[in-house]
């Protein structure tokens, strides 16, 4: 099967991972974790303004901002762009070492800072050519209420989650469980370095 964009261009999904054979979205618990996270994030991004437009106009003139049509980056560190500002992003990414920030928690901030400092693509700098094949045949992503309903569908009231099941040793059957002494040894007043 092919890769498709849903809602915004940029993030691409394997059709077989997110759609049923009938062409409808699969239940969330049947979608692998990474595509599920991206789909759920897309719900809140689809109608957001372009980041570059927002940096130009701000809250005062937000109605002047174009709606985003493209998303780059990772969920929660993404950059939203309109067609007009995509060349600025691509120039930053290709020519201004933006690719050095791929996977970094400051990816979006680095682009925003460059753009806010006057960074722009030179006149005539090209964007990407996209091929839209039957975009109207793809179903619209579920809205936020539908996502919430689907998440609650399999929720059992009072179900407890053991965070140790999701830790670094979750799959290690020989792992030694944490004890009270282990937790007492943690110094919560220590200043740890940040990026």
Short mmCIF file of C-alpha atoms in Angstrom, two decimals:
data_model
loop_
_atom_site.label_atom_id
_atom_site.label_comp_id
_atom_site.label_asym_id
_atom_site.label_seq_id
_atom_site.Cartn_x
_atom_site.Cartn_y
_atom_site.Cartn_z
CA UNK A 1 0.00 0.00 0.00
CA UNK A 2 0.99 3.63 -0.46
CA UNK A 3 1.88 6.34 2.02
CA UNK A 4 -0.66 9.10 2.50
CA UNK A 5 -0.93 12.43 4.29
CA UNK A 6 -4.04 13.04 6.37
CA UNK A 7 -5.32 16.51 7.23
CA UNK A 8 -1.98 18.26 6.64
CA UNK A 9 0.82 17.43 4.21
CA UNK A 10 4.15 16.43 5.68
CA UNK A 11 3.47 13.54 8.04
CA UNK A 12 2.95 10.42 5.97
CA UNK A 13 1.20 7.25 7.04
CA UNK A 14 1.17 3.73 5.67
CA UNK A 15 -2.41 3.24 4.50
CA UNK A 16 -2.50 -0.29 5.88
CA UNK A 17 -1.60 0.93 9.38
CA UNK A 18 -4.40 3.47 9.73
CA UNK A 19 -7.20 2.40 7.35
CA UNK A 20 -9.39 -0.68 7.23
CA UNK A 21 -9.88 -2.56 3.95
CA UNK A 22 -13.12 -0.58 3.58
CA UNK A 23 -11.17 2.71 3.66
CA UNK A 24 -12.28 3.84 7.13
CA UNK A 25 -9.99 4.72 10.04
CA UNK A 26 -9.10 1.71 12.17
CA UNK A 27 -9.98 1.73 15.87
CA UNK A 28 -7.21 3.56 17.75
CA UNK A 29 -6.06 0.45 19.62
CA UNK A 30 -5.37 -1.26 16.28
CA UNK A 31 -3.12 1.55 14.99
CA UNK A 32 0.59 1.26 15.90
CA UNK A 33 1.83 3.71 18.54
CA UNK A 34 3.74 6.23 16.38
CA UNK A 35 1.05 6.71 13.71
CA UNK A 36 -1.63 6.79 16.44
CA UNK A 37 0.24 9.57 18.26
CA UNK A 38 0.60 11.57 15.04
CA UNK A 39 -3.07 11.11 14.12
CA UNK A 40 -4.20 12.22 17.56
CA UNK A 41 -1.90 15.25 17.39
CA UNK A 42 -3.18 16.14 13.91
CA UNK A 43 -6.68 16.56 15.31
CA UNK A 44 -5.52 19.63 17.24
CA UNK A 45 -3.31 20.99 14.43
CA UNK A 46 -5.55 20.84 11.37
CA UNK A 47 -7.14 24.25 11.85
CA UNK A 48 -4.18 26.04 13.45
CA UNK A 49 -2.51 29.05 11.79
CA UNK A 50 0.86 28.91 10.07
CA UNK A 51 3.64 29.45 12.62
CA UNK A 52 5.46 31.93 10.36
CA UNK A 53 2.28 33.95 9.75
CA UNK A 54 1.67 33.98 13.49
CA UNK A 55 5.19 35.29 14.13
CA UNK A 56 4.47 38.12 11.69
CA UNK A 57 0.93 39.01 12.83
CA UNK A 58 0.65 37.73 16.43
CA UNK A 59 -2.57 37.53 18.42
CA UNK A 60 -3.52 41.10 17.53
CA UNK A 61 -3.98 40.29 13.82
CA UNK A 62 -4.40 36.53 13.96
CA UNK A 63 -7.17 36.78 11.34
CA UNK A 64 -4.40 37.75 8.88
CA UNK A 65 -2.67 34.39 9.40
CA UNK A 66 -3.10 31.71 6.77
CA UNK A 67 -4.27 28.29 7.91
CA UNK A 68 -1.46 25.72 8.09
CA UNK A 69 -1.38 23.16 5.29
CA UNK A 70 1.96 21.46 6.07
CA UNK A 71 3.51 19.98 9.21
CA UNK A 72 7.20 19.19 9.75
CA UNK A 73 8.95 17.79 12.81
CA UNK A 74 7.84 15.47 15.56
CA UNK A 75 4.59 15.62 17.55
CA UNK A 76 4.66 18.49 20.06
CA UNK A 77 7.82 19.90 18.41
CA UNK A 78 6.29 20.43 15.01
CA UNK A 79 6.38 23.44 12.70
CA UNK A 80 3.10 24.36 10.99
CA UNK A 81 3.34 26.19 7.68
CA UNK A 82 1.20 27.58 4.90
CA UNK A 83 2.23 27.14 1.25
CA UNK A 84 3.58 30.70 1.20
CA UNK A 85 6.06 30.11 4.07
CA UNK A 86 7.11 26.53 3.27
CA UNK A 87 10.06 27.78 1.14
CA UNK A 88 11.34 29.75 4.17
CA UNK A 89 11.31 26.60 6.26
CA UNK A 90 12.94 24.52 3.53
CA UNK A 91 15.67 27.13 3.08
CA UNK A 92 16.34 27.16 6.85
CA UNK A 93 16.36 23.37 6.91
CA UNK A 94 18.61 22.87 3.87
CA UNK A 95 20.87 25.93 3.83
CA UNK A 96 20.90 27.26 7.41
CA UNK A 97 21.67 23.96 9.19
CA UNK A 98 18.10 23.38 10.33
CA UNK A 99 18.54 19.67 9.72
CA UNK A 100 20.94 19.66 12.71
CA UNK A 101 17.86 20.03 14.92
CA UNK A 102 15.99 16.99 13.60
CA UNK A 103 14.73 14.95 16.56
CA UNK A 104 15.80 17.68 18.99
CA UNK A 105 13.32 19.15 21.47
CA UNK A 106 14.19 22.64 20.18
CA UNK A 107 13.48 21.90 16.49
CA UNK A 108 10.42 24.18 16.27
CA UNK A 109 11.96 26.85 18.52
CA UNK A 110 15.10 26.98 16.37
CA UNK A 111 13.07 27.65 13.22
CA UNK A 112 10.89 30.21 15.03
CA UNK A 113 13.96 32.09 16.29
CA UNK A 114 15.57 32.11 12.84
CA UNK A 115 12.36 33.35 11.23
CA UNK A 116 11.68 35.97 13.95
CA UNK A 117 15.24 37.29 13.45
CA UNK A 118 14.39 38.03 9.82
CA UNK A 119 15.44 34.73 8.28
CA UNK A 120 13.76 34.20 4.92
CA UNK A 121 14.32 32.19 1.77
CA UNK A 122 15.74 34.20 -1.15
CA UNK A 123 13.22 35.25 -3.80
CA UNK A 124 12.40 32.36 -6.10
CA UNK A 125 13.62 29.67 -3.68
CA UNK A 126 11.51 26.62 -4.55
CA UNK A 127 9.30 24.59 -2.32
CA UNK A 128 8.41 20.97 -2.83
CA UNK A 129 6.20 19.61 -5.60
CA UNK A 130 3.38 17.54 -4.19
CA UNK A 131 1.30 14.98 -6.02
CA UNK A 132 -2.29 14.92 -4.84
CA UNK A 133 -3.94 11.70 -5.91
CA UNK A 134 -7.65 11.65 -5.13
CA UNK A 135 -7.34 13.62 -1.85
CA UNK A 136 -11.14 13.74 -1.58
CA UNK A 137 -11.31 9.95 -1.42
CA UNK A 138 -9.48 9.85 1.93
CA UNK A 139 -11.73 10.02 4.99
CA UNK A 140 -11.34 13.07 7.22
CA UNK A 141 -9.48 12.37 10.45
CA UNK A 142 -11.77 11.96 13.46
CA UNK A 143 -12.44 15.14 15.44
CA UNK A 144 -11.35 15.61 19.06
CA UNK A 145 -14.68 14.37 20.46
CA UNK A 146 -14.50 11.20 18.35
CA UNK A 147 -10.89 10.56 19.47
CA UNK A 148 -11.95 10.97 23.12
CA UNK A 149 -14.92 8.62 22.62
CA UNK A 150 -12.65 5.99 21.06
CA UNK A 151 -10.13 6.31 23.89
CA UNK A 152 -12.83 5.89 26.52
CA UNK A 153 -14.41 2.93 24.71
CA UNK A 154 -11.98 0.42 26.19
CA UNK A 155 -11.38 2.20 29.50
CA UNK A 156 -12.27 0.15 32.54
CA UNK A 157 -13.33 2.29 35.52
CA UNK A 158 -10.79 2.02 38.31
CA UNK A 159 -8.17 0.36 36.12
CA UNK A 160 -4.72 0.98 37.57
CA UNK A 161 -1.64 1.49 35.48
CA UNK A 162 1.69 0.27 36.79
CA UNK A 163 4.27 2.69 35.38
CA UNK A 164 7.00 0.09 35.92
CA UNK A 165 5.41 -1.86 33.06
CA UNK A 166 6.45 0.96 30.74
CA UNK A 167 9.94 1.70 32.11
CA UNK A 168 13.30 0.82 30.59
CA UNK A 169 13.24 -2.63 32.16
CA UNK A 170 9.62 -3.42 31.22
CA UNK A 171 10.55 -6.31 28.92
CA UNK A 172 13.40 -7.58 31.10
CA UNK A 173 12.05 -10.52 33.11
CA UNK A 174 15.21 -10.60 35.24
CA UNK A 175 15.03 -6.91 36.17
CA UNK A 176 15.18 -6.10 39.86
CA UNK A 177 12.14 -4.09 40.95
CA UNK A 178 12.69 -0.71 42.61
CA UNK A 179 12.61 -0.68 46.39
CA UNK A 180 11.90 2.06 48.91
CA UNK A 181 15.68 2.36 49.46
CA UNK A 182 16.19 3.03 45.73
CA UNK A 183 13.68 5.85 45.84
CA UNK A 184 15.15 7.28 49.06
CA UNK A 185 18.51 7.59 47.30
CA UNK A 186 17.07 9.98 44.72
CA UNK A 187 17.98 13.61 45.51
CA UNK A 188 15.10 15.70 44.22
CA UNK A 189 16.88 18.96 45.15
CA UNK A 190 19.70 18.37 42.67
CA UNK A 191 19.86 20.73 39.69
CA UNK A 192 20.22 18.57 36.62
CA UNK A 193 21.57 20.01 33.35
CA UNK A 194 19.11 20.73 30.59
CA UNK A 195 19.64 21.21 26.88
#
